[in-house]
Short mmCIF file of N, CA and C in Angstrom, two decimals:
data_model
loop_
_atom_site.label_atom_id
_atom_site.label_comp_id
_atom_site.label_asym_id
_atom_site.label_seq_id
_atom_site.Cartn_x
_atom_site.Cartn_y
_atom_site.Cartn_z
N MET G 77 -115.60 -66.78 8.72
CA MET G 77 -114.85 -65.97 8.78
C MET G 77 -114.38 -65.84 7.12
N ASP G 78 -113.60 -66.52 6.82
CA ASP G 78 -113.07 -66.66 5.64
C ASP G 78 -113.82 -65.99 4.47
N THR G 79 -115.24 -66.61 4.53
CA THR G 79 -116.04 -66.07 3.40
C THR G 79 -116.31 -64.82 3.31
N THR G 80 -116.58 -63.90 4.57
CA THR G 80 -116.32 -62.96 4.99
C THR G 80 -115.33 -61.65 4.46
N LEU G 81 -114.19 -62.63 4.92
CA LEU G 81 -112.77 -61.92 4.20
C LEU G 81 -112.78 -61.83 2.45
N TRP G 82 -113.34 -63.33 1.55
CA TRP G 82 -113.17 -63.13 0.28
C TRP G 82 -114.37 -61.84 0.00
N ILE G 83 -115.62 -61.80 0.26
CA ILE G 83 -116.42 -60.91 0.39
C ILE G 83 -115.69 -59.80 0.12
N ALA G 84 -115.02 -59.51 1.62
CA ALA G 84 -114.45 -57.65 1.65
C ALA G 84 -113.42 -57.54 0.54
N ALA G 85 -112.94 -58.83 0.15
CA ALA G 85 -111.31 -58.98 -0.69
C ALA G 85 -111.78 -58.13 -2.16
N GLY G 86 -112.84 -58.91 -2.11
CA GLY G 86 -113.64 -58.95 -3.47
C GLY G 86 -114.15 -57.01 -3.64
N LEU G 87 -114.96 -56.64 -2.48
CA LEU G 87 -115.45 -55.63 -2.59
C LEU G 87 -114.35 -54.74 -3.06
N LEU G 88 -113.51 -54.77 -2.50
CA LEU G 88 -112.12 -53.46 -2.32
C LEU G 88 -111.73 -53.96 -3.77
N ALA G 89 -111.44 -55.30 -4.35
CA ALA G 89 -111.05 -55.56 -6.13
C ALA G 89 -111.76 -54.53 -6.29
N LEU G 90 -112.97 -54.86 -6.35
CA LEU G 90 -114.17 -54.68 -7.48
C LEU G 90 -113.97 -52.65 -7.34
N VAL G 91 -113.96 -52.23 -6.03
CA VAL G 91 -113.34 -50.77 -6.22
C VAL G 91 -112.01 -50.48 -6.76
N ALA G 92 -111.06 -51.27 -6.42
CA ALA G 92 -109.88 -50.73 -6.96
C ALA G 92 -109.58 -50.86 -8.53
N LEU G 93 -110.91 -52.34 -9.07
CA LEU G 93 -110.73 -52.33 -10.26
C LEU G 93 -111.81 -51.24 -11.14
N THR G 94 -112.91 -50.12 -10.15
CA THR G 94 -113.45 -49.28 -10.89
C THR G 94 -112.17 -47.90 -11.11
N GLY G 95 -111.54 -47.58 -10.30
CA GLY G 95 -110.63 -46.44 -10.08
C GLY G 95 -109.81 -46.78 -11.03
N GLY G 96 -109.76 -48.02 -10.96
CA GLY G 96 -107.51 -48.35 -11.74
C GLY G 96 -108.66 -47.98 -13.80
N LEU G 97 -109.37 -48.52 -13.96
CA LEU G 97 -109.65 -48.03 -14.78
C LEU G 97 -110.83 -46.37 -15.55
N THR G 98 -110.95 -46.22 -14.70
CA THR G 98 -111.19 -45.08 -15.07
C THR G 98 -109.68 -43.73 -14.94
N LYS G 99 -108.82 -44.04 -13.94
CA LYS G 99 -107.97 -43.83 -13.74
C LYS G 99 -107.05 -43.53 -14.82
N THR G 100 -106.64 -44.80 -15.55
CA THR G 100 -106.21 -45.11 -16.48
C THR G 100 -106.63 -44.97 -17.77
N PHE G 101 -107.92 -45.23 -18.04
CA PHE G 101 -108.21 -44.94 -19.53
C PHE G 101 -109.17 -43.76 -19.97
N ILE G 102 -109.51 -42.85 -18.50
CA ILE G 102 -110.78 -41.25 -19.06
C ILE G 102 -109.11 -40.82 -19.09
N PRO G 103 -109.24 -39.99 -20.06
CA PRO G 103 -108.28 -38.27 -19.92
C PRO G 103 -108.19 -37.71 -18.79
N LYS G 104 -107.22 -37.35 -18.55
CA LYS G 104 -107.41 -36.27 -16.71
C LYS G 104 -107.94 -35.14 -17.09
N GLU G 105 -107.70 -34.09 -18.51
CA GLU G 105 -109.02 -33.45 -18.89
C GLU G 105 -110.28 -33.66 -18.76
N LYS G 106 -110.69 -34.75 -18.57
CA LYS G 106 -112.37 -35.17 -18.74
C LYS G 106 -112.53 -35.15 -16.35
N LEU G 107 -111.47 -36.49 -16.71
CA LEU G 107 -111.69 -36.40 -15.22
C LEU G 107 -111.94 -35.35 -14.03
N GLN G 108 -110.77 -34.02 -14.41
CA GLN G 108 -111.03 -33.00 -13.52
C GLN G 108 -112.25 -31.99 -13.37
N HIS G 109 -112.92 -32.23 -14.41
CA HIS G 109 -114.37 -32.12 -13.86
C HIS G 109 -115.25 -32.62 -12.87
N HIS G 110 -115.16 -33.88 -12.72
CA HIS G 110 -115.52 -34.51 -11.95
C HIS G 110 -115.14 -34.62 -10.51
N ASP G 111 -116.43 -33.93 -9.50
CA ASP G 111 -116.62 -33.68 -8.01
C ASP G 111 -115.25 -34.62 -7.53
N GLY G 112 -115.58 -35.96 -7.51
CA GLY G 112 -114.36 -36.78 -6.69
C GLY G 112 -113.15 -37.14 -7.50
N ALA G 113 -112.95 -36.63 -8.21
CA ALA G 113 -111.68 -36.01 -9.24
C ALA G 113 -111.19 -34.61 -9.45
N ALA G 114 -111.18 -33.98 -8.64
CA ALA G 114 -110.96 -32.77 -8.60
C ALA G 114 -109.58 -32.24 -8.12
N TRP G 115 -108.97 -33.58 -7.30
CA TRP G 115 -107.73 -33.62 -6.74
C TRP G 115 -107.03 -33.65 -7.94
N THR G 116 -107.37 -34.29 -9.05
CA THR G 116 -106.54 -34.30 -10.71
C THR G 116 -105.39 -33.31 -11.45
N ARG G 117 -106.40 -31.95 -10.81
CA ARG G 117 -106.23 -31.28 -11.39
C ARG G 117 -104.46 -30.64 -10.84
N ASP G 118 -104.08 -31.13 -10.10
CA ASP G 118 -102.78 -30.90 -9.12
C ASP G 118 -102.00 -31.83 -9.48
N PHE G 119 -102.29 -32.73 -10.47
CA PHE G 119 -101.62 -33.58 -10.14
C PHE G 119 -100.83 -34.18 -12.34
N SER G 120 -100.16 -34.37 -12.82
CA SER G 120 -100.01 -35.19 -14.32
C SER G 120 -100.54 -35.79 -14.74
N ALA G 121 -100.39 -35.45 -15.85
CA ALA G 121 -101.87 -36.75 -16.89
C ALA G 121 -101.22 -38.17 -16.44
N SER G 122 -99.51 -38.49 -16.67
CA SER G 122 -98.88 -39.59 -15.76
C SER G 122 -99.40 -40.07 -14.59
N PHE G 123 -98.94 -39.28 -13.48
CA PHE G 123 -99.34 -39.62 -12.46
C PHE G 123 -100.46 -40.09 -12.16
N VAL G 124 -101.63 -39.69 -12.77
CA VAL G 124 -102.85 -40.22 -11.98
C VAL G 124 -103.38 -41.51 -13.23
N ARG G 125 -102.77 -41.77 -14.30
CA ARG G 125 -102.67 -42.79 -15.17
C ARG G 125 -101.74 -43.81 -13.79
N THR G 126 -100.23 -43.26 -13.46
CA THR G 126 -99.72 -44.43 -12.94
C THR G 126 -100.69 -44.86 -11.80
N LEU G 127 -101.34 -44.04 -11.01
CA LEU G 127 -102.27 -44.46 -9.87
C LEU G 127 -103.34 -45.38 -10.12
N GLY G 128 -103.78 -45.25 -11.85
CA GLY G 128 -104.59 -46.02 -12.25
C GLY G 128 -104.46 -47.64 -12.48
N VAL G 129 -103.06 -47.83 -12.34
CA VAL G 129 -102.53 -48.81 -13.26
C VAL G 129 -102.29 -49.65 -11.57
N LEU G 130 -101.74 -48.55 -10.69
CA LEU G 130 -101.18 -49.25 -9.05
C LEU G 130 -102.84 -49.71 -8.97
N GLU G 131 -104.06 -49.29 -9.37
CA GLU G 131 -105.53 -49.88 -8.49
C GLU G 131 -105.93 -50.99 -9.11
N LEU G 132 -105.36 -50.87 -10.81
CA LEU G 132 -105.34 -52.04 -11.27
C LEU G 132 -104.87 -53.35 -10.88
N CYS G 133 -103.24 -53.40 -10.49
CA CYS G 133 -102.74 -54.42 -10.24
C CYS G 133 -103.34 -54.49 -8.37
N ALA G 134 -103.66 -53.64 -8.12
CA ALA G 134 -104.15 -53.85 -6.43
C ALA G 134 -105.47 -54.74 -6.73
N ALA G 135 -106.14 -54.55 -7.86
CA ALA G 135 -107.85 -55.22 -7.74
C ALA G 135 -106.84 -56.54 -8.05
N VAL G 136 -106.20 -56.98 -8.91
CA VAL G 136 -105.63 -58.52 -9.10
C VAL G 136 -104.99 -58.97 -8.35
N GLY G 137 -104.07 -58.44 -7.41
CA GLY G 137 -103.05 -58.83 -5.84
C GLY G 137 -103.88 -58.90 -4.69
N LEU G 138 -105.68 -58.59 -5.08
CA LEU G 138 -106.59 -58.64 -3.77
C LEU G 138 -106.70 -60.67 -4.20
N ILE G 139 -107.34 -60.79 -5.20
CA ILE G 139 -108.05 -62.23 -5.47
C ILE G 139 -106.98 -63.03 -5.89
N LEU G 140 -106.57 -62.66 -7.02
CA LEU G 140 -105.75 -63.68 -7.72
C LEU G 140 -104.68 -64.72 -7.14
N PRO G 141 -103.92 -63.77 -6.18
CA PRO G 141 -102.82 -64.82 -5.50
C PRO G 141 -103.69 -65.94 -4.77
N ALA G 142 -105.06 -65.39 -3.84
CA ALA G 142 -105.55 -67.04 -3.24
C ALA G 142 -106.61 -67.40 -4.48
N VAL G 143 -106.46 -67.34 -5.22
CA VAL G 143 -107.50 -67.89 -6.20
C VAL G 143 -106.97 -69.08 -6.94
N VAL G 144 -105.25 -68.76 -7.44
CA VAL G 144 -104.53 -69.56 -8.21
C VAL G 144 -103.64 -70.23 -7.06
N ASP G 145 -103.51 -70.10 -5.83
CA ASP G 145 -103.01 -70.31 -4.75
C ASP G 145 -101.34 -70.76 -5.03
N VAL G 146 -101.02 -69.53 -5.61
CA VAL G 146 -99.72 -69.15 -5.89
C VAL G 146 -99.29 -67.51 -5.04
N ALA G 147 -98.47 -67.63 -3.99
CA ALA G 147 -98.25 -66.36 -3.26
C ALA G 147 -99.12 -66.07 -2.71
N PRO G 148 -100.33 -66.35 -2.30
CA PRO G 148 -101.57 -65.96 -1.26
C PRO G 148 -100.91 -65.17 -0.71
N VAL G 149 -100.08 -65.11 0.08
CA VAL G 149 -99.21 -63.70 1.05
C VAL G 149 -99.73 -62.33 0.82
N MET G 150 -99.83 -62.28 -0.98
CA MET G 150 -99.66 -61.45 -1.67
C MET G 150 -101.34 -60.30 -1.40
N VAL G 151 -102.08 -61.33 -1.23
CA VAL G 151 -103.34 -61.13 -0.89
C VAL G 151 -103.46 -60.13 0.38
N PRO G 152 -102.72 -60.22 1.64
CA PRO G 152 -102.98 -59.69 2.63
C PRO G 152 -102.00 -58.18 2.70
N ILE G 153 -100.98 -58.83 2.07
CA ILE G 153 -99.84 -57.27 1.56
C ILE G 153 -100.74 -56.32 0.30
N THR G 154 -101.03 -56.53 -0.52
CA THR G 154 -102.14 -55.53 -1.22
C THR G 154 -102.83 -55.29 -0.10
N ALA G 155 -103.92 -55.48 0.77
CA ALA G 155 -104.71 -55.34 1.29
C ALA G 155 -104.10 -53.95 2.66
N VAL G 156 -102.48 -54.28 2.88
CA VAL G 156 -101.59 -53.07 3.90
C VAL G 156 -101.78 -52.37 2.52
N CYS G 157 -101.33 -52.30 1.52
CA CYS G 157 -100.87 -51.08 0.41
C CYS G 157 -101.94 -50.56 0.47
N TRP G 158 -102.92 -51.28 0.19
CA TRP G 158 -104.41 -50.36 -0.13
C TRP G 158 -104.74 -49.38 1.06
N VAL G 159 -104.32 -49.60 2.88
CA VAL G 159 -104.24 -49.26 3.53
C VAL G 159 -103.16 -47.83 2.94
N ALA G 160 -102.13 -48.16 2.84
CA ALA G 160 -101.59 -46.85 2.41
C ALA G 160 -101.90 -45.95 1.69
N LEU G 161 -102.54 -46.65 0.28
CA LEU G 161 -103.32 -45.86 -0.38
C LEU G 161 -104.69 -44.81 -0.08
N MET G 162 -105.22 -45.30 0.30
CA MET G 162 -106.52 -44.23 0.94
C MET G 162 -106.06 -43.67 2.23
N ILE G 163 -104.29 -43.54 2.99
CA ILE G 163 -104.63 -42.80 4.05
C ILE G 163 -103.86 -41.87 2.73
N GLY G 164 -102.92 -41.94 1.34
CA GLY G 164 -102.97 -40.68 0.78
C GLY G 164 -103.78 -39.97 0.40
N ALA G 165 -105.28 -40.36 0.11
CA ALA G 165 -106.31 -40.09 -0.49
C ALA G 165 -107.06 -38.82 0.44
N MET G 166 -107.16 -39.90 2.07
CA MET G 166 -107.53 -39.14 2.20
C MET G 166 -107.29 -37.50 3.08
N VAL G 167 -105.78 -37.64 3.12
CA VAL G 167 -104.81 -36.11 3.16
C VAL G 167 -105.77 -35.23 1.78
N THR G 168 -105.67 -35.94 0.18
CA THR G 168 -106.20 -35.12 -0.60
C THR G 168 -107.13 -34.46 -0.53
N HIS G 169 -108.32 -35.45 -0.53
CA HIS G 169 -109.35 -35.27 -0.31
C HIS G 169 -109.87 -34.15 0.72
N GLY G 170 -109.07 -34.24 2.43
CA GLY G 170 -108.81 -33.41 3.04
C GLY G 170 -108.94 -31.90 2.68
N ARG G 171 -107.53 -31.73 1.97
CA ARG G 171 -107.35 -30.60 1.80
C ARG G 171 -108.12 -30.19 0.88
N LEU G 172 -108.31 -30.08 -0.03
CA LEU G 172 -109.39 -29.99 -0.77
C LEU G 172 -111.33 -30.46 -0.07
N GLY G 173 -111.43 -30.36 0.89
CA GLY G 173 -112.63 -30.20 1.93
C GLY G 173 -113.47 -31.00 1.20
N GLN G 174 -113.28 -32.30 0.83
CA GLN G 174 -114.02 -32.98 0.35
C GLN G 174 -114.78 -34.15 1.58
N PHE G 175 -114.99 -34.28 2.25
CA PHE G 175 -114.89 -34.47 3.30
C PHE G 175 -116.12 -35.84 3.66
N LYS G 176 -116.81 -35.96 2.29
CA LYS G 176 -117.60 -36.86 2.49
C LYS G 176 -116.65 -38.45 1.72
N LEU G 177 -115.98 -37.89 0.93
CA LEU G 177 -114.87 -38.86 0.45
C LEU G 177 -113.77 -38.82 1.17
N VAL G 178 -113.58 -38.06 2.13
CA VAL G 178 -111.92 -38.59 3.38
C VAL G 178 -113.23 -40.08 4.02
N MET G 179 -114.66 -39.93 4.10
CA MET G 179 -114.71 -41.03 5.43
C MET G 179 -115.46 -41.61 4.56
N LEU G 180 -115.42 -41.93 3.01
CA LEU G 180 -115.54 -42.85 1.95
C LEU G 180 -114.27 -43.47 1.87
N ASN G 181 -113.36 -42.86 2.19
CA ASN G 181 -112.02 -43.47 2.02
C ASN G 181 -111.74 -44.54 3.57
N VAL G 182 -112.03 -43.73 4.94
CA VAL G 182 -112.10 -44.77 5.59
C VAL G 182 -112.42 -45.43 5.60
N ALA G 183 -113.55 -45.78 4.82
CA ALA G 183 -114.67 -47.49 4.89
C ALA G 183 -113.77 -48.47 4.51
N TYR G 184 -113.24 -47.55 3.23
CA TYR G 184 -112.38 -48.33 2.57
C TYR G 184 -111.00 -48.79 2.84
N LEU G 185 -110.32 -48.13 3.90
CA LEU G 185 -109.10 -48.22 4.59
C LEU G 185 -109.58 -49.57 5.41
N THR G 186 -110.60 -49.23 6.15
CA THR G 186 -111.02 -50.22 7.37
C THR G 186 -111.51 -51.39 6.82
N VAL G 187 -111.89 -51.61 5.55
CA VAL G 187 -112.09 -52.92 4.97
C VAL G 187 -110.45 -53.21 4.09
N ALA G 188 -109.92 -52.95 4.16
CA ALA G 188 -108.35 -53.38 3.99
C ALA G 188 -108.13 -53.96 5.14
N ALA G 189 -107.91 -53.01 6.10
CA ALA G 189 -107.10 -53.43 7.36
C ALA G 189 -107.24 -54.61 8.01
N PHE G 190 -109.18 -54.85 7.75
CA PHE G 190 -109.53 -56.15 8.12
C PHE G 190 -109.15 -57.20 7.50
N VAL G 191 -109.16 -56.99 6.26
CA VAL G 191 -108.67 -58.08 5.28
C VAL G 191 -107.08 -58.24 5.51
N ALA G 192 -106.36 -57.49 5.80
CA ALA G 192 -104.84 -57.51 6.15
C ALA G 192 -105.06 -58.17 7.25
N ILE G 193 -106.22 -57.90 8.37
CA ILE G 193 -105.57 -58.48 9.80
C ILE G 193 -105.91 -59.67 10.13
N GLY G 194 -106.63 -60.51 9.06
CA GLY G 194 -107.98 -61.45 8.63
C GLY G 194 -106.97 -62.38 7.95
N ARG G 195 -106.18 -61.76 7.10
CA ARG G 195 -105.40 -62.67 5.95
C ARG G 195 -103.88 -62.69 6.79
N PHE G 196 -103.81 -62.34 7.43
CA PHE G 196 -102.31 -62.15 8.05
C PHE G 196 -102.47 -63.14 9.61
N GLY G 197 -103.50 -62.76 10.09
CA GLY G 197 -103.67 -63.52 11.43
C GLY G 197 -104.27 -65.07 11.34
N PRO G 198 -105.38 -65.07 11.85
CA PRO G 198 -106.57 -66.37 11.95
C PRO G 198 -106.88 -66.62 10.89
N GLU G 199 -107.12 -66.43 9.76
CA GLU G 199 -107.65 -66.91 8.59
C GLU G 199 -106.78 -67.15 8.12
N ARG G 200 -105.13 -66.91 7.71
CA ARG G 200 -104.63 -67.40 6.78
C ARG G 200 -104.46 -68.28 5.70
N PHE G 201 -103.78 -67.84 4.54
CA PHE G 201 -103.97 -68.44 3.57
C PHE G 201 -102.79 -69.78 3.72
N THR G 202 -103.12 -71.47 3.61
CA THR G 202 -101.66 -72.15 4.03
C THR G 202 -101.91 -73.07 2.31
N THR G 203 -100.82 -73.36 2.65
CA THR G 203 -100.63 -74.57 1.71
C THR G 203 -99.86 -75.40 1.84
#
C-alpha cells in the first residue's frame, strides 16, 4: 500500500508540475486558444499565474515533505487541497460544457482523495 500511495502522489505531482509550469510561464493570451485552457479567457493573467504557482507548490508538497522527512503530514494536507482545486476545476469546465475534462478532474480528485485518506490513515508517515 505504501508503494501505491507513493506512485499516486508522484503521478499527481507530475500533473501539478505540468499544469503549474504551463500556467506560470505560458502567457494567458497563448493559453486561451487551447481547448483545455479556454477557461483562462474569463480570468485575469495574474489569477492564471497565481493558480500555476499554487500548482507548483502542490507538486512540491506532494513529494518533498515525505522525502526529506520534514513535516510529512503536508503530503495528505496537500492532497486535500488538490481535491478542493479539482472541485473548482470541475465546476469551471462543467460551465464550459467540457465534460471530458470534468471526468479527468474527477479522476485526479479520486487519486488525491486516495492519497489523503491513505496518508492520514493506515499508511501515515511516522517519525
